[in-house]
């Protein structure tokens, strides 16, 4: 398993709302940024995944907000690949402040399809991508298959 | 219980991404639009809630994407107040197409605080707002208190 | 020349920023919404333009902010096709409040290309679209050609 | 005059649209990011400006798009303070690719007001901020006063 560094992100002014805090929808976007940064660190840039004709719709996403992030803050996003089946990939996120405050936790489930929507056999068709994802997961792949 | 009409929304061009579909983060924003529309229909515009010094941070949010929405589509968002405790309000959403396709389901949990962050006794301090929310919930308020 | 009704738009909560006003970038997005609404009113939905293989990149955009729009406000956006050459279309926008306040003025210049980037002869290849645009312009097309 | 380094920015997936390019409104947001980064480099973080009770509405903004930026690209934004009068600050922007391609040029004009909207005498009330801005301008301040 390759170690992935947290994704560092400063808050942008336009991400705040009239409550004076970062609007909750932006954390969902930050999670995408962190996911893409993670893939790049693992050696499979998202551009490359798309270039190979793999279509990756988001199947599920969610976040729990514990503390508000403000303009001027910098956060670190820790991404973890929890489950991977070749068909979809479930990741969790922790958004943490510079002082260690846990601001937000979140999750996403991404699917892998052929462009156009057909089923993709990742292990067979793109074994290199399959391996990179699979090697990051602690949980056994087989057990996840049963659950999904 | 007052009947609430679904919130009608056309897709904006800038809400699509390079996959050619609406970016998943925008459904989270649509849910906010639908929530605010629902409050307006119930007779408590969100502006009014804020004017009274009630601060409503989003505590939790999530969505499950079943089918992609495209530019040119119009969706209808059905909002339901599932639980309400005076302290927080849990709503669910269904995003449905003109032909009845269920595109997305989602949920949000909103908290009610005093401006500045103190605990708010909605039932005592704003009984009119309390009543409007409470009257929309099917589940008994007491049972939710125990769960939360 | 067909009369075009102004585009009505309520402010969304997530469009505000920590200054408590609508973030200036969102007016640029509203102008796009108004432009697309205008095209629909004129009988050429943007989906249709794209379906015919016409690629419409924005070449230029700008806005002058005179008064701030707030959450709770509804605005009306008046779009005018000022110049049209078949190659590009210059429009201006007025964003006006319910009480007539002029909030913002803006402009955009849109190009018409073939998908992939080649030059498009709108008049020859899509005379119906050409006519709709051209008929909305007061200024003579020929004079614009010289200026561009 | 202090030298300001260009602002480096990777494209985020959610910033693209169905044309497959970065949506034009996002460049306006990038310009804000670059502006705020510039102020930080000059020693006056925007948080600090706001903390002192200075309200900085955007008065004008615009961009000219020359080439499309795609997902996977990294851009560098060069910000220049062109004019400064204590009352407003006119900046220009160049968005350039890693290979030197000039993607976009833009401008913004920011006003400086007291919180609440009153006129601010920056030179008198915040001479340190005044000096930082003024020292970055090549053009003489006096000549701009006449023009404005």
Coordinates of C-alpha atoms in Angstrom, one line a residue:
Chain A
X1 CA 0.0 0.0 0.0
X2 CA 1.4 3.4 -1.1
X3 CA 1.2 6.2 1.4
X4 CA -1.0 9.1 0.2
X5 CA -0.3 12.6 1.5
X6 CA -3.3 14.6 2.6
X7 CA -4.6 17.2 0.1
X8 CA -3.9 20.7 1.2
X9 CA -6.5 23.4 0.3
X10 CA -7.0 27.0 1.2
X11 CA -10.5 28.4 1.3
X12 CA -11.5 30.6 -1.5
X13 CA -13.6 33.7 -0.9
X14 CA -16.4 32.7 -3.3
X15 CA -16.8 29.4 -1.4
X16 CA -18.2 31.3 1.6
X17 CA -21.9 32.1 2.0
X18 CA -23.8 34.8 3.9
X19 CA -23.5 32.8 7.2
X20 CA -19.8 33.7 6.9
X21 CA -18.7 30.1 6.5
X22 CA -17.8 27.8 3.7
X23 CA -21.0 26.6 2.0
X24 CA -21.7 23.0 2.7
X25 CA -21.8 22.0 -1.0
X26 CA -18.2 23.0 -1.4
X27 CA -16.9 20.3 0.9
X28 CA -18.4 17.8 -1.7
X29 CA -16.3 19.5 -4.3
X30 CA -13.2 19.5 -2.1
X31 CA -13.7 15.7 -1.7
X32 CA -13.5 15.4 -5.4
X33 CA -10.3 17.4 -5.5
X34 CA -8.8 15.2 -2.8
X35 CA -9.9 12.1 -4.7
X36 CA -8.3 13.2 -7.9
X37 CA -5.2 14.3 -6.0
X38 CA -5.1 10.8 -4.4
X39 CA -5.3 9.1 -7.8
X40 CA -2.5 11.2 -9.1
X41 CA -0.3 10.3 -6.1
X42 CA -1.1 6.6 -6.8
X43 CA 0.1 7.0 -10.3
X44 CA -3.3 7.0 -12.2
X45 CA -4.3 10.5 -13.0
X46 CA -8.0 10.9 -13.6
X47 CA -7.2 12.3 -17.1
X48 CA -5.6 8.9 -17.8
X49 CA -8.6 7.0 -16.6
X50 CA -10.9 9.0 -18.8
X51 CA -8.5 8.7 -21.7
X52 CA -8.7 5.0 -21.6
X53 CA -12.5 5.2 -22.0
X54 CA -13.5 4.6 -18.4
X55 CA -16.5 6.6 -17.3
X56 CA -16.6 7.3 -13.5
X57 CA -20.0 8.5 -12.4
X58 CA -20.5 9.3 -8.7
X59 CA -23.0 6.9 -7.3
X60 CA -23.2 8.2 -3.8
X61 CA -21.8 11.0 -1.7
X62 CA -22.3 12.4 1.8
X63 CA -20.8 14.5 4.5
X64 CA -21.2 15.2 8.2
X65 CA -20.3 18.7 9.3
X66 CA -18.8 19.1 12.8
X67 CA -17.3 22.5 12.7
X68 CA -17.4 25.4 10.2
X69 CA -14.5 26.3 8.0
X70 CA -13.9 30.0 7.4
X71 CA -12.2 32.2 4.8
X72 CA -8.5 32.3 5.7
X73 CA -8.4 28.7 6.9
X74 CA -6.4 26.0 5.3
X75 CA -7.6 22.4 5.5
X76 CA -6.0 19.0 4.9
X77 CA -8.1 16.3 3.4
X78 CA -7.3 12.7 4.2
X79 CA -8.7 10.2 1.6
X80 CA -9.0 6.5 2.2
X81 CA -10.1 3.8 -0.2
X82 CA -12.3 1.7 2.0
X83 CA -13.6 -0.8 -0.5
X84 CA -13.0 -1.6 -4.1
X85 CA -14.6 -4.2 -6.3
X86 CA -13.5 -3.2 -9.8
X87 CA -17.0 -2.1 -10.4
X88 CA -17.1 0.7 -7.8
X89 CA -14.8 2.3 -5.2
X90 CA -15.9 3.5 -1.8
X91 CA -13.8 6.2 -0.3
X92 CA -14.0 8.1 3.0
X93 CA -12.6 11.6 3.7
X94 CA -11.6 13.6 6.8
X95 CA -11.3 17.3 6.5
X96 CA -8.9 18.5 9.2
X97 CA -7.7 22.0 10.2
X98 CA -4.1 23.1 10.7
X99 CA -4.6 22.7 14.4
X100 CA -6.0 19.2 14.1
X101 CA -9.7 20.2 14.3
X102 CA -11.9 17.6 12.5
X103 CA -14.2 19.8 10.5
X104 CA -16.0 17.3 8.3
X105 CA -16.1 13.6 7.5
X106 CA -17.5 12.4 4.2
X107 CA -17.8 9.5 1.8
X108 CA -18.2 8.8 -1.9
X109 CA -18.9 5.8 -4.0
X110 CA -17.7 6.0 -7.6
X111 CA -18.7 3.6 -10.3
X112 CA -16.5 2.4 -13.3
X113 CA -18.3 2.0 -16.6
X114 CA -17.4 1.9 -20.2
X115 CA -18.0 5.1 -22.0
X116 CA -21.6 4.9 -23.1
X117 CA -22.6 3.0 -20.0
X118 CA -21.7 -0.6 -20.5
X119 CA -20.3 -2.8 -17.8
X120 CA -16.5 -2.7 -17.4
X121 CA -14.4 -5.7 -16.3
X122 CA -11.6 -3.6 -14.7
X123 CA -9.5 -6.6 -13.6
X124 CA -9.4 -8.0 -17.1
X125 CA -9.4 -4.9 -19.2
X126 CA -7.3 -2.6 -17.1
X127 CA -5.3 -4.9 -14.7
X128 CA -2.8 -2.1 -13.9
X129 CA -5.6 0.3 -12.7
X130 CA -7.3 -2.6 -10.9
X131 CA -4.1 -3.4 -9.0
X132 CA -3.4 0.2 -7.9
X133 CA -6.9 0.5 -6.4
X134 CA -7.0 -3.0 -4.9
X135 CA -3.6 -2.6 -3.2
X136 CA -4.9 0.4 -1.3
X137 CA -7.7 -1.4 0.4
X138 CA -7.4 -3.0 3.7
X139 CA -10.6 -4.9 3.6
X140 CA -10.7 -8.0 1.4
X141 CA -12.3 -7.4 -1.9
X142 CA -14.3 -10.7 -1.9
X143 CA -16.2 -9.7 1.3
X144 CA -17.3 -6.5 -0.3
X145 CA -18.6 -8.3 -3.4
X146 CA -20.9 -10.2 -1.2
X147 CA -22.2 -7.0 0.5
X148 CA -22.8 -5.0 -2.7
Chain B
X1 CA -50.1 19.1 7.4
X2 CA -49.8 21.6 4.5
X3 CA -49.2 20.1 1.1
X4 CA -46.0 21.2 -0.5
X5 CA -45.6 21.4 -4.2
X6 CA -42.4 20.0 -5.7
X7 CA -39.8 22.4 -6.7
X8 CA -39.3 22.8 -10.4
X9 CA -35.8 23.4 -11.7
X10 CA -34.3 23.5 -15.2
X11 CA -30.6 22.5 -15.6
X12 CA -28.2 25.3 -16.2
X13 CA -25.4 24.9 -18.7
X14 CA -22.7 25.7 -16.1
X15 CA -24.0 22.9 -13.9
X16 CA -22.8 20.3 -16.3
X17 CA -19.3 18.8 -16.3
X18 CA -17.0 17.3 -19.0
X19 CA -18.8 13.9 -18.6
X20 CA -21.8 15.8 -20.2
X21 CA -24.0 15.4 -17.1
X22 CA -24.9 17.6 -14.1
X23 CA -22.0 17.6 -11.7
X24 CA -22.9 15.6 -8.5
X25 CA -22.3 18.6 -6.2
X26 CA -25.0 20.6 -7.8
X27 CA -27.7 18.2 -6.6
X28 CA -26.7 19.2 -3.1
X29 CA -27.3 22.8 -4.1
X30 CA -30.7 21.9 -5.7
X31 CA -31.7 20.3 -2.4
X32 CA -31.0 23.6 -0.6
X33 CA -33.1 25.4 -3.2
X34 CA -35.9 22.9 -2.7
X35 CA -35.6 23.2 1.1
X36 CA -35.9 27.0 0.9
X37 CA -38.8 26.8 -1.5
X38 CA -40.5 24.4 0.9
X39 CA -40.1 26.8 3.8
X40 CA -41.5 29.6 1.7
X41 CA -44.5 27.5 0.8
X42 CA -45.0 26.7 4.5
X43 CA -45.1 30.4 5.3
X44 CA -41.6 30.8 6.9
X45 CA -39.2 32.2 4.3
X46 CA -35.6 31.4 5.2
X47 CA -34.9 35.2 5.1
X48 CA -37.4 35.5 8.0
X49 CA -35.8 32.7 10.0
X50 CA -32.4 34.4 9.7
X51 CA -33.9 37.8 10.4
X52 CA -35.1 36.5 13.8
X53 CA -31.5 35.6 14.7
X54 CA -31.7 31.9 14.0
X55 CA -28.6 30.3 12.5
X56 CA -29.1 27.2 10.5
X57 CA -26.0 25.3 9.8
X58 CA -26.2 22.1 7.7
X59 CA -25.1 19.2 9.9
X60 CA -25.3 16.4 7.4
X61 CA -26.1 16.0 3.8
X62 CA -26.0 13.1 1.3
X63 CA -27.2 11.9 -2.1
X64 CA -27.6 8.7 -4.0
X65 CA -27.4 9.1 -7.8
X66 CA -29.4 6.7 -9.8
X67 CA -29.5 8.3 -13.3
X68 CA -27.8 11.3 -14.8
X69 CA -29.5 14.6 -15.4
X70 CA -28.5 16.4 -18.6
X71 CA -28.6 19.9 -19.9
X72 CA -32.1 20.6 -21.3
X73 CA -33.8 18.5 -18.6
X74 CA -36.2 19.8 -16.1
X75 CA -36.5 18.1 -12.7
X76 CA -39.0 18.2 -9.9
X77 CA -37.7 18.0 -6.3
X78 CA -39.9 16.5 -3.6
X79 CA -39.0 17.5 -0.1
X80 CA -40.2 15.8 3.0
X81 CA -39.6 16.8 6.6
X82 CA -39.0 13.4 8.2
X83 CA -38.0 14.4 11.7
X84 CA -38.0 17.6 13.7
X85 CA -36.9 18.1 17.2
X86 CA -36.7 21.9 17.6
X87 CA -33.0 21.5 17.6
X88 CA -32.6 20.0 14.2
X89 CA -34.7 19.0 11.1
X90 CA -34.1 16.0 9.0
X91 CA -35.4 16.2 5.4
X92 CA -35.4 13.8 2.5
X93 CA -35.5 14.7 -1.2
X94 CA -36.5 13.0 -4.4
X95 CA -35.3 14.4 -7.7
X96 CA -37.6 13.2 -10.4
X97 CA -37.7 13.9 -14.2
X98 CA -40.7 15.0 -16.2
X99 CA -41.3 11.4 -17.3
X100 CA -41.2 10.2 -13.7
X101 CA -37.6 8.9 -13.7
X102 CA -36.1 8.9 -10.2
X103 CA -32.7 10.6 -10.7
X104 CA -31.5 11.1 -7.2
X105 CA -32.5 10.7 -3.6
X106 CA -31.0 12.7 -0.8
X107 CA -31.1 13.9 2.7
X108 CA -30.1 16.8 4.9
X109 CA -30.0 17.5 8.6
X110 CA -30.2 21.2 9.5
X111 CA -29.5 22.5 13.0
X112 CA -31.1 25.5 14.7
X113 CA -28.8 27.7 16.8
X114 CA -28.7 31.2 18.1
X115 CA -26.6 33.5 16.1
X116 CA -23.2 33.1 17.6
X117 CA -23.8 29.5 18.3
X118 CA -25.8 29.2 21.5
X119 CA -28.5 26.6 22.0
X120 CA -31.9 27.7 20.8
X121 CA -35.2 26.6 22.5
X122 CA -37.3 26.8 19.3
X123 CA -40.6 25.7 21.0
X124 CA -40.3 28.4 23.7
X125 CA -38.7 31.2 21.7
X126 CA -40.3 30.8 18.3
X127 CA -43.4 28.7 18.9
X128 CA -44.9 29.8 15.5
X129 CA -41.9 28.4 13.6
X130 CA -41.8 25.3 15.8
X131 CA -45.4 24.6 15.0
X132 CA -45.0 24.9 11.3
X133 CA -42.1 22.4 11.2
X134 CA -43.7 20.1 13.7
X135 CA -47.0 19.9 11.9
X136 CA -45.2 18.6 8.7
X137 CA -43.7 15.6 10.4
X138 CA -45.5 12.3 10.5
X139 CA -43.2 10.6 13.0
X140 CA -43.7 11.6 16.6
X141 CA -41.2 14.2 17.8
X142 CA -40.6 12.5 21.1
X143 CA -39.3 9.3 19.5
X144 CA -36.8 11.3 17.5
X145 CA -35.5 13.0 20.7
X146 CA -34.6 9.7 22.1
X147 CA -32.8 8.7 18.9
X148 CA -30.7 11.9 18.6
Chain C
X1 CA -38.0 41.2 -34.4
X2 CA -39.6 39.0 -31.8
X3 CA -40.1 40.4 -28.4
X4 CA -38.2 38.6 -25.6
X5 CA -39.4 38.6 -22.1
X6 CA -36.9 39.3 -19.3
X7 CA -35.6 36.2 -17.5
X8 CA -36.8 36.0 -13.9
X9 CA -34.4 34.6 -11.3
X10 CA -34.5 34.3 -7.5
X11 CA -31.3 34.4 -5.6
X12 CA -30.1 31.1 -4.2
X13 CA -28.5 30.9 -0.8
X14 CA -25.3 29.3 -2.0
X15 CA -24.8 32.3 -4.4
X16 CA -24.2 34.7 -1.5
X17 CA -20.7 35.2 0.0
X18 CA -19.5 36.3 3.4
X19 CA -20.1 40.0 2.5
X20 CA -23.7 39.0 2.6
X21 CA -24.3 39.7 -1.1
X22 CA -24.4 37.7 -4.3
X23 CA -20.9 36.8 -5.3
X24 CA -19.9 38.8 -8.4
X25 CA -19.1 35.6 -10.4
X26 CA -22.7 34.5 -10.2
X27 CA -24.0 37.4 -12.3
X28 CA -21.8 36.0 -15.1
X29 CA -23.7 32.7 -14.7
X30 CA -27.0 34.4 -14.6
X31 CA -26.2 36.1 -17.9
X32 CA -25.7 32.7 -19.4
X33 CA -29.0 31.5 -18.0
X34 CA -30.7 34.6 -19.5
X35 CA -28.9 34.1 -22.9
X36 CA -30.1 30.5 -23.0
X37 CA -33.7 31.5 -22.0
X38 CA -33.6 34.1 -24.8
X39 CA -32.6 31.6 -27.4
X40 CA -35.4 29.3 -26.2
X41 CA -37.9 32.1 -26.5
X42 CA -36.6 32.8 -30.0
X43 CA -37.2 29.2 -31.0
X44 CA -33.6 27.9 -31.1
X45 CA -32.9 26.1 -27.8
X46 CA -29.2 25.9 -27.0
X47 CA -29.6 22.1 -26.9
X48 CA -30.7 22.2 -30.6
X49 CA -27.7 24.4 -31.5
X50 CA -25.3 21.9 -29.9
X51 CA -27.1 19.0 -31.4
X52 CA -26.5 20.4 -34.9
X53 CA -22.8 20.3 -34.2
X54 CA -22.3 24.0 -33.5
X55 CA -19.8 24.8 -30.7
X56 CA -20.3 28.1 -29.0
X57 CA -17.4 29.2 -26.8
X58 CA -17.6 32.4 -24.9
X59 CA -15.1 34.9 -26.3
X60 CA -15.6 37.8 -24.0
X61 CA -17.7 38.6 -20.9
X62 CA -17.9 41.5 -18.5
X63 CA -20.1 43.1 -15.9
X64 CA -20.4 46.4 -14.1
X65 CA -21.9 46.2 -10.6
X66 CA -24.0 49.1 -9.5
X67 CA -25.9 47.8 -6.5
X68 CA -25.7 44.5 -4.6
X69 CA -28.3 41.8 -4.9
X70 CA -29.2 39.9 -1.7
X71 CA -30.7 36.6 -0.7
X72 CA -34.4 37.0 -0.9
X73 CA -34.3 39.2 -3.9
X74 CA -35.7 38.4 -7.3
X75 CA -34.1 39.9 -10.4
X76 CA -35.2 40.3 -14.0
X77 CA -32.5 40.0 -16.7
X78 CA -33.0 41.8 -20.0
X79 CA -31.0 40.4 -22.8
X80 CA -30.3 42.2 -26.1
X81 CA -28.6 40.9 -29.2
X82 CA -26.5 44.0 -30.1
X83 CA -24.5 42.6 -33.0
X84 CA -24.4 39.4 -35.0
X85 CA -22.1 38.4 -37.8
X86 CA -22.8 34.7 -38.2
X87 CA -19.3 34.2 -36.7
X88 CA -20.1 35.7 -33.3
X89 CA -22.9 37.3 -31.4
X90 CA -22.5 40.2 -29.0
X91 CA -25.2 40.6 -26.4
X92 CA -25.8 43.0 -23.5
X93 CA -27.6 42.4 -20.3
X94 CA -29.4 44.5 -17.7
X95 CA -30.1 42.9 -14.3
X96 CA -33.0 44.8 -12.7
X97 CA -34.8 44.4 -9.4
X98 CA -38.5 44.1 -8.8
X99 CA -38.6 47.8 -7.9
X100 CA -36.7 48.8 -11.0
X101 CA -33.3 49.2 -9.5
X102 CA -30.5 48.6 -12.0
X103 CA -28.2 46.2 -10.3
X104 CA -25.8 45.2 -13.0
X105 CA -25.1 45.7 -16.7
X106 CA -23.1 43.2 -18.6
X107 CA -22.0 41.9 -22.0
X108 CA -20.9 38.7 -23.7
X109 CA -19.5 37.8 -27.0
X110 CA -20.2 34.2 -28.2
X111 CA -18.4 32.6 -31.1
X112 CA -19.9 29.9 -33.4
X113 CA -17.5 27.2 -34.5
X114 CA -17.8 23.7 -35.9
X115 CA -17.3 21.0 -33.3
X116 CA -13.6 20.5 -33.3
X117 CA -12.9 24.1 -33.9
X118 CA -13.3 24.7 -37.7
X119 CA -14.9 27.9 -39.1
X120 CA -18.6 27.7 -39.5
X121 CA -20.5 29.5 -42.3
X122 CA -23.8 30.0 -40.3
X123 CA -25.6 31.8 -43.1
X124 CA -25.0 28.9 -45.6
X125 CA -25.0 25.9 -43.3
X126 CA -27.8 26.9 -40.9
X127 CA -29.8 29.7 -42.6
X128 CA -32.7 29.2 -40.1
X129 CA -30.5 29.9 -37.1
X130 CA -28.8 32.7 -38.9
X131 CA -32.1 34.4 -39.7
X132 CA -33.3 34.2 -36.1
X133 CA -30.2 35.9 -34.7
X134 CA -30.0 38.4 -37.5
X135 CA -33.6 39.4 -37.2
X136 CA -33.1 40.4 -33.6
X137 CA -30.3 42.9 -34.3
X138 CA -31.0 46.5 -34.9
X139 CA -27.6 47.4 -36.1
X140 CA -26.7 46.4 -39.7
X141 CA -24.7 43.2 -39.9
X142 CA -22.5 44.6 -42.6
X143 CA -21.1 47.4 -40.5
X144 CA -20.3 45.0 -37.7
X145 CA -18.3 42.8 -40.2
X146 CA -16.0 45.8 -40.9
X147 CA -15.5 46.5 -37.2
X148 CA -14.7 42.9 -36.2
Chain D
X1 CA 7.6 47.8 -5.8
X2 CA 7.5 44.3 -4.5
X3 CA 7.7 41.5 -7.0
X4 CA 4.6 39.3 -7.0
X5 CA 4.9 35.6 -8.1
X6 CA 2.2 34.3 -10.4
X7 CA -0.6 32.3 -8.8
X8 CA -0.5 28.6 -9.7
X9 CA -3.8 26.8 -10.1
X10 CA -4.8 23.3 -11.3
X11 CA -8.1 22.9 -13.0
X12 CA -10.7 21.1 -10.9
X13 CA -13.0 18.6 -12.5
X14 CA -16.2 20.4 -11.4
X15 CA -15.0 23.5 -13.2
X16 CA -15.4 22.0 -16.6
X17 CA -18.7 22.0 -18.5
X18 CA -20.2 19.8 -21.2
X19 CA -18.1 21.5 -23.9
X20 CA -15.2 19.7 -22.2
X21 CA -13.5 23.0 -21.2
X22 CA -13.4 25.1 -18.1
X23 CA -16.6 27.1 -17.8
X24 CA -16.0 30.8 -18.5
X25 CA -17.4 31.9 -15.2
X26 CA -14.6 30.1 -13.3
X27 CA -11.9 32.3 -14.8
X28 CA -13.6 35.2 -13.0
X29 CA -13.3 33.2 -9.7
X30 CA -9.7 32.3 -10.5
X31 CA -9.0 36.1 -10.9
X32 CA -10.3 36.6 -7.4
X33 CA -8.1 33.8 -6.1
X34 CA -5.1 35.4 -7.8
X35 CA -6.0 38.8 -6.4
X36 CA -6.2 37.5 -2.8
X37 CA -3.0 35.6 -3.3
X38 CA -1.3 38.8 -4.5
X39 CA -2.5 40.7 -1.5
X40 CA -1.1 38.0 0.7
X41 CA 2.2 38.2 -1.0
X42 CA 2.2 42.0 -0.5
X43 CA 1.6 41.6 3.2
X44 CA -2.0 42.5 3.5
X45 CA -4.1 39.4 3.6
X46 CA -7.7 40.0 2.6
X47 CA -8.9 38.6 6.0
X48 CA -6.9 41.5 7.6
X49 CA -8.5 44.1 5.3
X50 CA -12.0 42.8 6.2
X51 CA -11.0 42.6 9.9
X52 CA -10.3 46.3 9.9
X53 CA -13.8 47.0 8.7
X54 CA -13.0 47.7 5.0
X55 CA -15.7 46.4 2.7
X56 CA -14.4 45.6 -0.9
X57 CA -17.2 45.1 -3.4
X58 CA -16.3 44.3 -6.9
X59 CA -17.3 47.2 -9.2
X60 CA -16.4 45.8 -12.5
X61 CA -15.0 42.6 -13.9
X62 CA -14.3 41.2 -17.4
X63 CA -12.4 38.6 -19.4
X64 CA -11.3 37.9 -22.9
X65 CA -11.0 34.2 -23.7
X66 CA -8.3 33.3 -26.2
X67 CA -7.9 29.6 -25.8
X68 CA -9.7 27.0 -23.7
X69 CA -8.3 25.5 -20.5
X70 CA -9.0 21.8 -20.0
X71 CA -9.1 19.4 -17.0
X72 CA -5.5 18.3 -16.3
X73 CA -4.1 21.7 -17.2
X74 CA -2.2 23.9 -14.7
X75 CA -2.3 27.7 -15.2
X76 CA -0.4 30.6 -13.9
X77 CA -2.2 33.9 -13.2
X78 CA -0.2 37.1 -13.4
X79 CA -1.9 40.0 -11.5
X80 CA -1.0 43.6 -12.0
X81 CA -2.3 46.6 -10.0
X82 CA -2.8 49.1 -12.8
X83 CA -4.4 52.0 -11.0
X84 CA -5.1 52.8 -7.4
X85 CA -6.8 55.8 -6.0
X86 CA -7.5 54.8 -2.4
X87 CA -11.2 54.6 -3.4
X88 CA -10.8 51.8 -5.9
X89 CA -8.2 49.5 -7.4
X90 CA -8.0 48.4 -11.0
X91 CA -6.1 45.2 -11.7
X92 CA -5.4 43.2 -14.8
X93 CA -4.8 39.5 -15.1
X94 CA -3.1 37.2 -17.5
X95 CA -3.9 33.5 -17.4
X96 CA -1.1 31.6 -18.9
X97 CA -0.4 27.9 -19.5
X98 CA 2.7 25.9 -18.5
X99 CA 3.9 26.2 -22.1
X100 CA 3.4 29.9 -22.2
X101 CA 0.0 29.9 -24.0
X102 CA -2.0 33.0 -23.1
X103 CA -5.4 31.6 -22.3
X104 CA -7.3 34.6 -20.9
X105 CA -6.8 38.2 -20.1
X106 CA -9.1 39.9 -17.6
X107 CA -9.6 42.9 -15.4
X108 CA -11.3 43.8 -12.2
X109 CA -12.1 47.0 -10.4
X110 CA -12.5 46.8 -6.6
X111 CA -14.0 49.5 -4.4
X112 CA -13.0 50.3 -0.8
X113 CA -15.9 51.3 1.5
X114 CA -16.6 51.4 5.2
X115 CA -18.6 48.5 6.4
X116 CA -22.2 49.6 5.9
X117 CA -21.3 51.5 2.8
X118 CA -19.8 54.9 3.8
X119 CA -16.9 56.5 2.1
X120 CA -13.5 55.4 3.3
X121 CA -10.4 57.7 3.3
X122 CA -7.8 55.0 2.9
X123 CA -4.8 57.3 2.9
X124 CA -5.8 58.9 6.2
X125 CA -7.4 55.9 8.0
X126 CA -5.3 53.1 6.8
X127 CA -2.0 54.6 5.5
X128 CA -0.2 51.3 5.7
X129 CA -2.6 49.6 3.4
X130 CA -2.7 52.7 1.2
X131 CA 1.1 52.6 0.8
X132 CA 1.2 49.0 -0.1
X133 CA -1.3 49.4 -2.9
X134 CA 0.1 52.7 -4.1
X135 CA 3.6 51.4 -4.3
X136 CA 2.6 48.7 -6.7
X137 CA 1.2 51.1 -9.3
X138 CA 3.4 52.3 -12.1
X139 CA 0.9 55.0 -13.3
X140 CA 0.7 58.1 -11.2
X141 CA -2.2 58.1 -8.8
X142 CA -3.1 61.7 -9.6
X143 CA -3.8 61.1 -13.2
X144 CA -6.2 58.3 -12.4
X145 CA -8.1 60.6 -10.1
X146 CA -8.8 62.9 -13.0
X147 CA -10.0 60.0 -15.2
X148 CA -12.3 58.4 -12.6

